[in-house]
Coordinates of C-alpha atoms in Angstrom, one line a residue:
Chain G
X182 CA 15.3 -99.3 -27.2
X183 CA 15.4 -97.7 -30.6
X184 CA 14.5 -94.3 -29.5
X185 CA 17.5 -95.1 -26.6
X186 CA 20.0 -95.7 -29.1
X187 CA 18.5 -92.5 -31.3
X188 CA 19.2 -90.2 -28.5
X189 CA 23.1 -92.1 -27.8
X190 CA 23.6 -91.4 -31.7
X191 CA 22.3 -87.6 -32.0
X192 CA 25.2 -85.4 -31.5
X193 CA 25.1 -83.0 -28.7
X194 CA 26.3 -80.2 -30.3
X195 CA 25.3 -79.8 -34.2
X196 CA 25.9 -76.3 -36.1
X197 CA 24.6 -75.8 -39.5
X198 CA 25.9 -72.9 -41.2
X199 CA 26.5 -70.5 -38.9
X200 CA 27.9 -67.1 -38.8
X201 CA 28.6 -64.8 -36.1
X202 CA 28.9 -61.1 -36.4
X203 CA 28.2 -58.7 -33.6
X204 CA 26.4 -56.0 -34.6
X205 CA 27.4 -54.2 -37.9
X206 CA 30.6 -55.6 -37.4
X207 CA 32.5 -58.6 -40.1
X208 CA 31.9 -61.8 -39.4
X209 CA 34.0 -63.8 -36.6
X210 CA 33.0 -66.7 -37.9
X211 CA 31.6 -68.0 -41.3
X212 CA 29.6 -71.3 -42.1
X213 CA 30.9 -72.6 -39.7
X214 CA 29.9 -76.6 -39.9
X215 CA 30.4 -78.6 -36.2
X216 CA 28.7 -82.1 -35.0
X217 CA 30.0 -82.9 -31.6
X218 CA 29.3 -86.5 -30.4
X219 CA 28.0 -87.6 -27.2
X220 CA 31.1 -88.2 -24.9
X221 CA 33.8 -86.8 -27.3
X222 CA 36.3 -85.2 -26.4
X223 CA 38.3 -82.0 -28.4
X224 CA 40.8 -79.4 -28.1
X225 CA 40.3 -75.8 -29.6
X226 CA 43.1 -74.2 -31.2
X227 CA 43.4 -70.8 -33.3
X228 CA 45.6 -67.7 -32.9
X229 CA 43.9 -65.0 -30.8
X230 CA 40.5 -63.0 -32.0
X231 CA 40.4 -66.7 -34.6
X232 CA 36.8 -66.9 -32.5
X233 CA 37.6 -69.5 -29.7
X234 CA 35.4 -68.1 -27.4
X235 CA 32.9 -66.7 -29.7
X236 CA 32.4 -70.5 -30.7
X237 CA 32.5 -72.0 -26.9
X238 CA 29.8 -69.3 -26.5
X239 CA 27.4 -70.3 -29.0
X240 CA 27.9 -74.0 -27.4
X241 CA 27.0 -72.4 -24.0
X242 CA 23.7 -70.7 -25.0
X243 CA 25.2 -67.1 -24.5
X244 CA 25.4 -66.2 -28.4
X245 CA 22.9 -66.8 -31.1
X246 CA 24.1 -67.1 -34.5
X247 CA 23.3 -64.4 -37.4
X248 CA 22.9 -67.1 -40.0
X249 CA 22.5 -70.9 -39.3
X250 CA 21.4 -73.1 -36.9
X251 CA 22.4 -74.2 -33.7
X252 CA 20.9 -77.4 -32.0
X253 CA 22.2 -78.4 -28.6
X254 CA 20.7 -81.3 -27.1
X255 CA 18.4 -82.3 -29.2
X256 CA 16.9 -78.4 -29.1
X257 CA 17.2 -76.0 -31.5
X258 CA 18.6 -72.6 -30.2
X259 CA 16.9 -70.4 -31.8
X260 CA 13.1 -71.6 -31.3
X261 CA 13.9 -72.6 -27.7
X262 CA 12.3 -70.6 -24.8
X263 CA 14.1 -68.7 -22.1
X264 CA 13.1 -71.3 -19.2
X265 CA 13.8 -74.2 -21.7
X266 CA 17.4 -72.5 -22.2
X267 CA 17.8 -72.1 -18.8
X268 CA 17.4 -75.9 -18.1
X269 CA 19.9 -76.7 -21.0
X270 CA 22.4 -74.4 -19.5
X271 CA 22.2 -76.3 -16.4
X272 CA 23.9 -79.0 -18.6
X273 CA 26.6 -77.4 -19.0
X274 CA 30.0 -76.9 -17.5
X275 CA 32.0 -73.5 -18.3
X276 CA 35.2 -72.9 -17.2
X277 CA 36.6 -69.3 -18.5
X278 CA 39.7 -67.9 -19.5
X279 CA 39.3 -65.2 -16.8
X280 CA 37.4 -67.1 -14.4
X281 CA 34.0 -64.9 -14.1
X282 CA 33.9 -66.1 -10.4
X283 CA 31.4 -63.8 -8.0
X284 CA 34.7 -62.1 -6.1
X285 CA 32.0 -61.4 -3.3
X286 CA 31.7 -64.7 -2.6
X287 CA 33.8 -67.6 -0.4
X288 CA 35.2 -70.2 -2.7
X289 CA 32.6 -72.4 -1.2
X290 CA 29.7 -70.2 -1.9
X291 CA 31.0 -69.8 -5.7
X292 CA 31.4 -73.7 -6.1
X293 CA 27.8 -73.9 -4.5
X294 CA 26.1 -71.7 -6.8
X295 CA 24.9 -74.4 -9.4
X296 CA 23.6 -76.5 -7.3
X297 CA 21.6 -73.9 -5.5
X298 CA 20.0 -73.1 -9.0
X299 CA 19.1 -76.5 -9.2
X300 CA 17.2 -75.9 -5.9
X301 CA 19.6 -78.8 -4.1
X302 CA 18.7 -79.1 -0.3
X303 CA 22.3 -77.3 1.4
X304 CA 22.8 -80.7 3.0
X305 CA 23.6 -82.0 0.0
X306 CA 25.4 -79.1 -1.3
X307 CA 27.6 -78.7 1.6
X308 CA 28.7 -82.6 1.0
X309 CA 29.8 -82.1 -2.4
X310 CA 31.2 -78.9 -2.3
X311 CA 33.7 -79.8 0.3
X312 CA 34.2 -83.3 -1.5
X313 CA 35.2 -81.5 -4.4
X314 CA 37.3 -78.4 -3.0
X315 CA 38.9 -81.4 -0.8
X316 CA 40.3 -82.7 -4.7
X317 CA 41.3 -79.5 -6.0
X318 CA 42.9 -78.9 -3.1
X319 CA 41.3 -75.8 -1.5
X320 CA 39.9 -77.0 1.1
X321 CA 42.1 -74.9 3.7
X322 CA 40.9 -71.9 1.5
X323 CA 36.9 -72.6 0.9
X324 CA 35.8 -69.5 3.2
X325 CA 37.8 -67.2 1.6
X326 CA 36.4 -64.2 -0.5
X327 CA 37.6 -65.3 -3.8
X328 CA 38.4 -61.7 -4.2
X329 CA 41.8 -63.0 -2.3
X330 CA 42.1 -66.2 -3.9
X331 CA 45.5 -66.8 -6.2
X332 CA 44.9 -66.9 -10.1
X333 CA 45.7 -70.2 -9.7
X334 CA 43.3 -70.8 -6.7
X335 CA 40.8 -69.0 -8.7
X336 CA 41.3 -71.0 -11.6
X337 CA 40.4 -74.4 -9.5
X338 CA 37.3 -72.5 -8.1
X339 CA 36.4 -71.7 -11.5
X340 CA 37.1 -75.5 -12.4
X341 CA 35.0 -77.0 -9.4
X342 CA 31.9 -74.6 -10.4
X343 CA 31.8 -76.3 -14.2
X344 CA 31.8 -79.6 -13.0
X345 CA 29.9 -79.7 -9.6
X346 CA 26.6 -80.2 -11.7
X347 CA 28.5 -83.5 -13.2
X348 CA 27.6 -81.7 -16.5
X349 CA 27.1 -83.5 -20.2
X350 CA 29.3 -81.0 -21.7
X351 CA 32.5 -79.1 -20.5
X352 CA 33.9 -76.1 -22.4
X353 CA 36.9 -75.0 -20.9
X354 CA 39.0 -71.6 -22.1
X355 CA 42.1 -72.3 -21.2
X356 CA 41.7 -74.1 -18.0
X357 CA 45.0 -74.8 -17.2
X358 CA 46.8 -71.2 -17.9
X359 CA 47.2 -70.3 -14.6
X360 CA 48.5 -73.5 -12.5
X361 CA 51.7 -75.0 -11.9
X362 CA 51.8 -78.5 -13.7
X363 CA 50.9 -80.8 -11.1
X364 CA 47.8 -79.5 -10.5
X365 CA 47.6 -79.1 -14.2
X366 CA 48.2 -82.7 -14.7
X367 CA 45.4 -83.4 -12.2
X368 CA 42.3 -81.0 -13.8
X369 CA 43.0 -82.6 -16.9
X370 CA 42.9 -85.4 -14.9
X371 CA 39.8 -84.6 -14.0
X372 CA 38.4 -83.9 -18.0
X373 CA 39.6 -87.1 -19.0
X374 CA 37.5 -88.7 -15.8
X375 CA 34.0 -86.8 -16.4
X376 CA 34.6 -87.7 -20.3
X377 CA 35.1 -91.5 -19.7
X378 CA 32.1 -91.0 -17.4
X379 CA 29.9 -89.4 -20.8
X380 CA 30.8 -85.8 -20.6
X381 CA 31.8 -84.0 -23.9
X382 CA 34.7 -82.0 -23.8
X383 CA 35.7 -79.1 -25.5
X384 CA 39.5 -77.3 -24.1
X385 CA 40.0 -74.1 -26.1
X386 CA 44.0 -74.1 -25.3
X387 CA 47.0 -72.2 -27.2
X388 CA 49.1 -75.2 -24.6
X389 CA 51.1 -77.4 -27.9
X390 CA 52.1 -79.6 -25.1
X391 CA 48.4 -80.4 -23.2
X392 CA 47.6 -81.5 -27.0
X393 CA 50.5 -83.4 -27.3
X394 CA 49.8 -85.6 -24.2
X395 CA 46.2 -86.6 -25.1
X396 CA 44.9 -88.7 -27.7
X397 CA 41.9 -86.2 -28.4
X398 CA 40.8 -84.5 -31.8
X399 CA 41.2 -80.8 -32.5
X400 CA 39.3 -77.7 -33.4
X401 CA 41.3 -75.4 -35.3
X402 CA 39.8 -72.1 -36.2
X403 CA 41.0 -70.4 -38.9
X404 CA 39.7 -67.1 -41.3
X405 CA 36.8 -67.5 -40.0
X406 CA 36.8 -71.3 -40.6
X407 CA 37.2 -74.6 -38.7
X408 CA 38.9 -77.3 -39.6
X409 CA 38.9 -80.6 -37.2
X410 CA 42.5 -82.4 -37.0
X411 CA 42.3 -86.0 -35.9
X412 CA 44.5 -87.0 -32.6
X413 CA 48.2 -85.6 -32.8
X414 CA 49.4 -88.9 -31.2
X415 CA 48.0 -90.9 -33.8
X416 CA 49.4 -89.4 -36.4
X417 CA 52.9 -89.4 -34.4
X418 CA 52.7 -93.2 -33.8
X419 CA 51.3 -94.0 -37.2
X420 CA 54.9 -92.3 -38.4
Chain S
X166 CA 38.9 -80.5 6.7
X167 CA 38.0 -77.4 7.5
X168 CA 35.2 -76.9 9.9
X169 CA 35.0 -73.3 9.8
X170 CA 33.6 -72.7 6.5
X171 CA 30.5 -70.8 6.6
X172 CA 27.4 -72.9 6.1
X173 CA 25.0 -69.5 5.8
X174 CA 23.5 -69.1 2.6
X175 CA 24.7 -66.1 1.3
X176 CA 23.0 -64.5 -1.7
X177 CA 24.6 -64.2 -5.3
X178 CA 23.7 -60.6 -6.2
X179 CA 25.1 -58.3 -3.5
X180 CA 22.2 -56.6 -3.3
X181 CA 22.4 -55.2 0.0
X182 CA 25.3 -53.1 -0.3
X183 CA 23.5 -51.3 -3.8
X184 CA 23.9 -47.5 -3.6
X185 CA 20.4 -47.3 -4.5
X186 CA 19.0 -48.9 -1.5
X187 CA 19.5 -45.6 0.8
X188 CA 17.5 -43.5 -1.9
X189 CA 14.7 -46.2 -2.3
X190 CA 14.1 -46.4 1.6
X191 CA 13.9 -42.8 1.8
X192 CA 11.6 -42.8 -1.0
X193 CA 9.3 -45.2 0.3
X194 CA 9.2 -44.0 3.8
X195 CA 8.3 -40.6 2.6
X196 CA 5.9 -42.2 -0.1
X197 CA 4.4 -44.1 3.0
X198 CA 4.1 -41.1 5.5
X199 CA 2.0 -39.0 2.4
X200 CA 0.3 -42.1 2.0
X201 CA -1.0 -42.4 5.5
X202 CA -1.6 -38.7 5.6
X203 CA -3.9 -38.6 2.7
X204 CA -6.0 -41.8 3.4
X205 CA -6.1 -40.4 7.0
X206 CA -7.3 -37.1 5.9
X207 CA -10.2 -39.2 3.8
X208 CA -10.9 -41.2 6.5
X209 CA -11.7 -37.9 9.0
X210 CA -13.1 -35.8 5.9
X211 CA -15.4 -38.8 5.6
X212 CA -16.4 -39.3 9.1
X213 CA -17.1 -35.4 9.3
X214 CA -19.1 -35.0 6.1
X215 CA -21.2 -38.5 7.6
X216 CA -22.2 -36.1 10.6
X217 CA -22.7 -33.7 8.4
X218 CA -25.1 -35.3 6.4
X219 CA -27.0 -36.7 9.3
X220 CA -27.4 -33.3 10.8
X221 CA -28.4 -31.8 7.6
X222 CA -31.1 -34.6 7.0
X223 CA -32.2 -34.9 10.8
X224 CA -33.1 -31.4 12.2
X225 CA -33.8 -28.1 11.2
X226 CA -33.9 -24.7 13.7
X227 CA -36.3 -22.8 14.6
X228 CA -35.7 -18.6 15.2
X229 CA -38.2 -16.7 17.2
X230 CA -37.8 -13.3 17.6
X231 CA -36.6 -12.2 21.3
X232 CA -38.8 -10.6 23.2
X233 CA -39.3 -6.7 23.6
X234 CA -39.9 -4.6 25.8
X235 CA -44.2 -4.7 24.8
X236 CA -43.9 -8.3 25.2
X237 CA -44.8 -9.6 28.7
X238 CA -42.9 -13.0 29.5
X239 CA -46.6 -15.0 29.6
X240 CA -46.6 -13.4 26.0
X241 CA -44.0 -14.8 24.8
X242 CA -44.1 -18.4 26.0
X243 CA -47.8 -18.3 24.6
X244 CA -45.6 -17.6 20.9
X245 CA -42.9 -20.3 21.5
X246 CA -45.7 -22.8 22.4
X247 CA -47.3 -22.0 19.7
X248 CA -44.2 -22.6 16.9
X249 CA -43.9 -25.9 19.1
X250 CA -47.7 -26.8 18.5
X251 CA -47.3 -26.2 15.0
X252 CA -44.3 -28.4 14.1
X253 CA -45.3 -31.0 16.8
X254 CA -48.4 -31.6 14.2
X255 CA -46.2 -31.5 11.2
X256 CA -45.9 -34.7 9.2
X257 CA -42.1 -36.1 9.5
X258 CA -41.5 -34.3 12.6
X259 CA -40.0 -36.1 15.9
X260 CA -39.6 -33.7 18.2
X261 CA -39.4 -30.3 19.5
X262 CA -36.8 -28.8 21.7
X263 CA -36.3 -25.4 23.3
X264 CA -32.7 -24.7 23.5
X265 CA -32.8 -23.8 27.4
X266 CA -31.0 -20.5 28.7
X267 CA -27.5 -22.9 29.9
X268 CA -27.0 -24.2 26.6
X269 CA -27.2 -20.7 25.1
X270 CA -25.0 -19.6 27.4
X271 CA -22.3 -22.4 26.4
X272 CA -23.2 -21.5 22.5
X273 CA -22.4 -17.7 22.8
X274 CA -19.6 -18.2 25.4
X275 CA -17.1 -18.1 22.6
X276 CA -18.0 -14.7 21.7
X277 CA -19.5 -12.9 25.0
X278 CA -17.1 -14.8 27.7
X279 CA -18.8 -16.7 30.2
X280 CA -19.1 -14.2 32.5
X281 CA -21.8 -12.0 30.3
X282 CA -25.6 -13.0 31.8
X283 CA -27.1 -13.6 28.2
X284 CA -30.7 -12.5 29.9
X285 CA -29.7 -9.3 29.8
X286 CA -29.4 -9.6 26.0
X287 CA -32.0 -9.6 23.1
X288 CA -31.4 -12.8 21.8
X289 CA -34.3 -15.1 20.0
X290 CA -35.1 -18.0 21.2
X291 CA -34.3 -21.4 19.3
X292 CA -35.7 -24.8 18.8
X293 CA -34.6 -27.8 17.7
X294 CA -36.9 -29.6 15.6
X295 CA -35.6 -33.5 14.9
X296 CA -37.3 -35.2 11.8
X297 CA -38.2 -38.4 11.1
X298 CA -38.5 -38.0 7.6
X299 CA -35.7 -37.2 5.0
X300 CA -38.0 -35.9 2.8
X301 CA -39.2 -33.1 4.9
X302 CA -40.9 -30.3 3.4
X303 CA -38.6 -27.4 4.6
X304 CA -40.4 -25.1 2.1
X305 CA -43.9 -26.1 2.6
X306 CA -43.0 -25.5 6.7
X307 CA -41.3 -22.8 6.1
X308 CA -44.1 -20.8 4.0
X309 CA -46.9 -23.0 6.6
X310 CA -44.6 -20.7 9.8
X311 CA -44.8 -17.7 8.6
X312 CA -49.0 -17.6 8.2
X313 CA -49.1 -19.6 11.8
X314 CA -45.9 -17.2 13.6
X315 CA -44.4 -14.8 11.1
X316 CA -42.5 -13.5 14.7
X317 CA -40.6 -16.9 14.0
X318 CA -38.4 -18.0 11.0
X319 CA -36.6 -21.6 9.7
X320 CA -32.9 -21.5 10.0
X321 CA -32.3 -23.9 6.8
X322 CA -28.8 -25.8 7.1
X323 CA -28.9 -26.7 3.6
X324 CA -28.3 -24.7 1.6
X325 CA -24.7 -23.6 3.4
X326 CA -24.0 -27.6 4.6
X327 CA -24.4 -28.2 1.1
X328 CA -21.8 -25.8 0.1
X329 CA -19.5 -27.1 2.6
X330 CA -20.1 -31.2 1.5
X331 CA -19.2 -29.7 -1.8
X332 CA -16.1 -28.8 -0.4
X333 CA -15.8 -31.8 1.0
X334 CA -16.3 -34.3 -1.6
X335 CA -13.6 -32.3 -3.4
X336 CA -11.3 -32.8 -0.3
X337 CA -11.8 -36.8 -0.6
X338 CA -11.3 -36.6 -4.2
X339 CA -7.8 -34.8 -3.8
X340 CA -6.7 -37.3 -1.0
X341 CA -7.4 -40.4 -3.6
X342 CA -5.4 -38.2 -6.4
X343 CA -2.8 -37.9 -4.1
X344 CA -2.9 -41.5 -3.3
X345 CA -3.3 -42.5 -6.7
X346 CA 0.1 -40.1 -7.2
X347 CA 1.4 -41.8 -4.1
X348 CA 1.4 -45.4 -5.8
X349 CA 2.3 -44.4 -9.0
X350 CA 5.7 -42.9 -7.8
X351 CA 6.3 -45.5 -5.6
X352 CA 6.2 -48.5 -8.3
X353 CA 8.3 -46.2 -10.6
X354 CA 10.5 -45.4 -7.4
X355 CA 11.0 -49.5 -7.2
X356 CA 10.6 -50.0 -10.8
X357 CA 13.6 -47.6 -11.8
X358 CA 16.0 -48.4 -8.6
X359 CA 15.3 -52.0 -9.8
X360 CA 16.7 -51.3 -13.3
X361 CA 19.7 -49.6 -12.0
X362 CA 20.3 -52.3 -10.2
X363 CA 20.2 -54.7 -12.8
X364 CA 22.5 -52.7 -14.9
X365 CA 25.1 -53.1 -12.1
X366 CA 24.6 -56.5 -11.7
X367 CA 24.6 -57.1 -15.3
X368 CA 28.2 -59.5 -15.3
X369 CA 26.8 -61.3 -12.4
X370 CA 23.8 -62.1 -13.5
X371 CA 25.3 -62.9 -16.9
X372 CA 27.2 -65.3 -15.1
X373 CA 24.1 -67.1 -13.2
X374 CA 22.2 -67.2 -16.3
X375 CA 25.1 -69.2 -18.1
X376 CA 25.4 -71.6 -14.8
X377 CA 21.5 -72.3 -15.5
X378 CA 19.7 -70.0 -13.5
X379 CA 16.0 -68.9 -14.8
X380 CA 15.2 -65.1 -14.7
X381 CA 12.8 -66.6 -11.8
X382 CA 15.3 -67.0 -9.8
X383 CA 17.4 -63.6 -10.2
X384 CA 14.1 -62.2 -10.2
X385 CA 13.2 -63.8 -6.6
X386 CA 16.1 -61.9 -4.7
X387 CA 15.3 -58.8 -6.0
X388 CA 11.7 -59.9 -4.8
X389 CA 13.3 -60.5 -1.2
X390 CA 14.8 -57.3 -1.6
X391 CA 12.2 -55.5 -2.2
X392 CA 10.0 -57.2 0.4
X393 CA 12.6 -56.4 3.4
X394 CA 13.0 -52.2 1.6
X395 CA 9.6 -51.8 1.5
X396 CA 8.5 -53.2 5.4
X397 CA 11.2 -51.6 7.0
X398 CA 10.2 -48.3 5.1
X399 CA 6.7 -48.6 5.7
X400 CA 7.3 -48.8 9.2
X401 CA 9.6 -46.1 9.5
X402 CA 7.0 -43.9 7.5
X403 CA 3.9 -45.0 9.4
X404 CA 5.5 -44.5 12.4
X405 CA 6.5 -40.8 11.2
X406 CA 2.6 -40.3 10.1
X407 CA 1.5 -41.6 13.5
X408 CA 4.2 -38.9 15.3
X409 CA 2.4 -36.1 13.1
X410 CA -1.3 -37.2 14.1
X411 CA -0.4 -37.1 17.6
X412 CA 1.1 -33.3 17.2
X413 CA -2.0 -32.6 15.3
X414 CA -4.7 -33.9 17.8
X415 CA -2.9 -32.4 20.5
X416 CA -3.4 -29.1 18.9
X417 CA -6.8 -29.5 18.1
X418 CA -7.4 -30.2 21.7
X419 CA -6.6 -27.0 22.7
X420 CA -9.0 -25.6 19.9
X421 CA -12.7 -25.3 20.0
X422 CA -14.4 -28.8 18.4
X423 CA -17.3 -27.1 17.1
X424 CA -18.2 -28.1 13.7
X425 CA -15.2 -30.0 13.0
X426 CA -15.4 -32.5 16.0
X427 CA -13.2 -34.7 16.9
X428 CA -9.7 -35.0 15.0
X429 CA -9.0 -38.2 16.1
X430 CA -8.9 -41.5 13.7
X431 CA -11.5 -44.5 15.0
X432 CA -9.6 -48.0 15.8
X433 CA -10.8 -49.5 12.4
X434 CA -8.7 -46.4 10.6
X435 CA -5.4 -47.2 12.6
X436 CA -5.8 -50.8 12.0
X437 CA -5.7 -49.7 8.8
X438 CA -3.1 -47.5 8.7
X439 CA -1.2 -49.7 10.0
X440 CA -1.8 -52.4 7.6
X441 CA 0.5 -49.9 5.0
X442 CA 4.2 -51.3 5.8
X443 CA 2.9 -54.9 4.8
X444 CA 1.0 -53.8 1.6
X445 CA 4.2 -51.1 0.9
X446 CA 5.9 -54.6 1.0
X447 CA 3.9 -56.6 -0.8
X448 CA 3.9 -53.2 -3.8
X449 CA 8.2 -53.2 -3.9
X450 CA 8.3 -57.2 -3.8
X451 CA 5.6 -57.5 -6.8
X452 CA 7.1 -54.8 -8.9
X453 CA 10.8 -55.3 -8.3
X454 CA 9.6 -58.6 -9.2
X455 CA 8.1 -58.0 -12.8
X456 CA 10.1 -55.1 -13.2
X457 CA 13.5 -57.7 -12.9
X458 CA 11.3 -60.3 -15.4
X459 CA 10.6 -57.7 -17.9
X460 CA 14.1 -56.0 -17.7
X461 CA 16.2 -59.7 -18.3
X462 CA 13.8 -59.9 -21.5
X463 CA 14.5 -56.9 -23.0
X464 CA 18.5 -56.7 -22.0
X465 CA 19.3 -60.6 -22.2

């Protein structure tokens, strides 16, 4: 029961110190301290090039820091194996500014992919795939190449791939850039859902309003430096 | 809902429509064919020399001079059964054959036609003296003739078979360099095509690697890949091999056999032979394999 409660209380994402440089090149980010809890829920904020994504990708396994230390799950980044980083990955739910979608693929197949690295059976995989393309509301476009898929469309693809896997942490770069605001309302419908249900959220978003809607904390990066701004609502209703 | 949505399982990496694909099946066919031909080329080089050998170890001819004009037919069958007495009671010594007027005839056909009546020729007569022994004394016989006949003289294969298993041993050794050569190219053929693929691929497989895929499971559907390359190669180049024996033998048939023999492969060689599309298969799955393990490790 203890050791339950140890793992509820360790924070999913902890960074000590840590800078980012790539190659020879200044530092994007600089000591850089960040203890994400179990089930939070932030936005991102800084101007462009502040290191949003440079940040969402230490948090996804795809950078390692040049000073510090990351520890994500309980593991520390830089002494984990490949296979063990693998498996944490599958944890995860990545939604990017620019999709990265495989434009050879259906929408289906796309949606499918994390699940078929988890080695479900198709059975399975067909079930929820349709389930959630049914929600996002592509279902009269899940055999299409998503090579001619909408940015919108794309961006809902892109969606249904990070969360198929019911992950314990979202990061999202701007997930709601490219819809119209109903279906914006409903993905961040959707955040707010997986987050009551234990998934942490990260939304790196430039959108003043989407942070003005939700009662969540902020991120804000800025030279080279975070700062975290407690929920804008709050602070409105406190006045 | 939509029924129509394809249920097919439809791989990540579009490997099948990599540029490189054409150039690595016409490598490995080719690789295959000079494969085939080289081990074939062991295979009859070995089955020849094994004649060879036998012959060299189990026989020996005899020479005795042809008769002349002095030499009254009763005279000279007196000689020959006299060289036939004295290897008959030779140690190691089977048996003693006179090679009859016919067989002559077919021996020097090549050379006088078949028309030429070889009795009408001085030619000596020959025996065939088959050994038991492969430690024969060909010297002590030899030296053990010429006191008992010296009209008769020992036609010693040796030392010129000898010569020519020489030449043949070096033969085998150049068909396993060149299918040494073979293999080597081949894994680099896979190993490089592999890497070029995986520099292509590089944003895709970025992408399944941050979704949670192991570099087991890129490295699997290059495995796939290089399975289906290298069986549908091997066939094509066995196939080609098997087109080029059956030229071959057919214009050996029309040649004299002779000393070479027969220019055809035994069942257990084509078995064998044939057995190269599934090992060419099993080579490109295993090394597109590693090669994609080793590759992700260095680049990711």
């Amino acid at each position: 029961m203890a050791a339950d409660k140890n793992i509820a209380d360790e924070p999913i994402v902890d960074m000590q110190n840590v800078s980012i440089r790539y190659g020879s090149n200044p530092e994007v980010l600089s000591d850089i301290k960040l203890s994400l809890a179990r089930g939070s829920f932030h936005f991102l904020t800084g101007k462009s090039g502040a290191g949003k994504t440079s940040l969402l990708s230490l948090m996804y396994l795809a950078l390692k820091p040049y000073l510090g230390t990351v520890t994500v799950f309980g593991t520390n980044v830089g002494f984990a194996s490949r296979d063990t980083m693998a498996l944490m990955r599958r944890r995860i739910g990545v939604v990017f500014q620019d999709f990265r979608l495989l434009e050879h693929l259906s929408a289906y197949d796309n949606v499918a992919v994390p699940l078929r690295i988890r080695g479900m059976s198709e059975n399975e995989i067909r079930k929820r795939v349709k389930e959630l393309l049914m929600w996002v509301e592509l279902d009269k476009s899940m055999d299409k190449i998503c090579a001619t898929l909408s940015g919108g469309e794309k961006q809902r693809v892109a969606i249904a791939r990070a969360v198929i896997n019911r992950p314990d942490m979202l990061l999202a770069d701007e997930p709601t850039g490219n819809v119209d605001d109903d279906i914006s309302q409903k993905l961040m419908k959707l955040f707010v859902e997986l987050n009551r249900l234990g998934t942490t959220v990260v939304i790196a978003t430039h959108s003043q309003e989407l942070i003005n809607n939700y009662n969540y904390p902020r991120i804000h990066l800025e030279n080279k430096n975070l700062k975290i701004f407690p929920p804008l609502r709050r602070v409105i209703t406190n006045e | 809902m939509n029924n129509k949505v394809s249920l097919n399982r439809h791989d990540e990496l579009p490997l099948k429509h990599d540029k490189a694909n054409l150039f690595l099946e016409i490598m490995m066919a080719i690789t295959v064919f000079l494969f085939a031909v080289a081990l074939s080329g062991y295979f009859l080089v070995s089955a020849l020399t094994g004649n060879w050998n036998t012959s060299v170890k189990g026989s020996l001819t005899v020479q005795i001079m042809p008769a002349t004009e002095t030499l009254t037919e009763e005279e000279q069958s007196l000689r020959i059964n006299k060289v036939i007495t004295y290897f008959e009671n030779l140690p190691g010594v089977d048996k003693v054959l006179l090679v009859s007027d016919k067989q002559m005839q077919q021996l020097m056909s090549p050379w006088l036609g078949e028309t030429t009546d070889i009795n009408d020729l001085p030619l000596p007569k020959l025996l065939d003296v088959y050994l038991t022994d492969e430690d024969f004394d060909y010297q002590q016989a030899s030296s053990g003739l010429k006191e008992v006949a010296p009209y008769a003289s020992v036609n010693n294969h040796r030392l010129w078979l000898h010569r020519l298993l020489q030449l043949a041993d070096s033969v085998k050794s150049l068909a396993w360099a060149i299918l040494l050569l073979v293999l080597i190219v081949c894994v680099l053929s896979v190993f490089y095509a592999t890497c070029t693929s995986l520099g292509i691929h590089k944003d895709i497989i970025e992408i399944l690697h941050i979704m949670g895929a192991t570099d087991d499971y890129v490295a699997k559907q290059y495995a796939y890949r290089g399975l289906k390359i290298g069986f549908f190669s091997g066939l094509v180049g066995i196939v080609m091999a098997f087109c080029a024996f059956a030229m071959l033998s057919h214009v050996a048939s029309d040649m004299e056999q002779g000393l070479i023999g027969d220019l055809s492969l035994n069942p257990l060689h084509k078995v064998m032979l044939l057995l190269l599309p599934p090992a060419t298969a099993l080579i490109c799955m295993l090394t597109s394999y590693f090669a994609v393990k080793r590759t992700l490790r260095k680049i990711m």
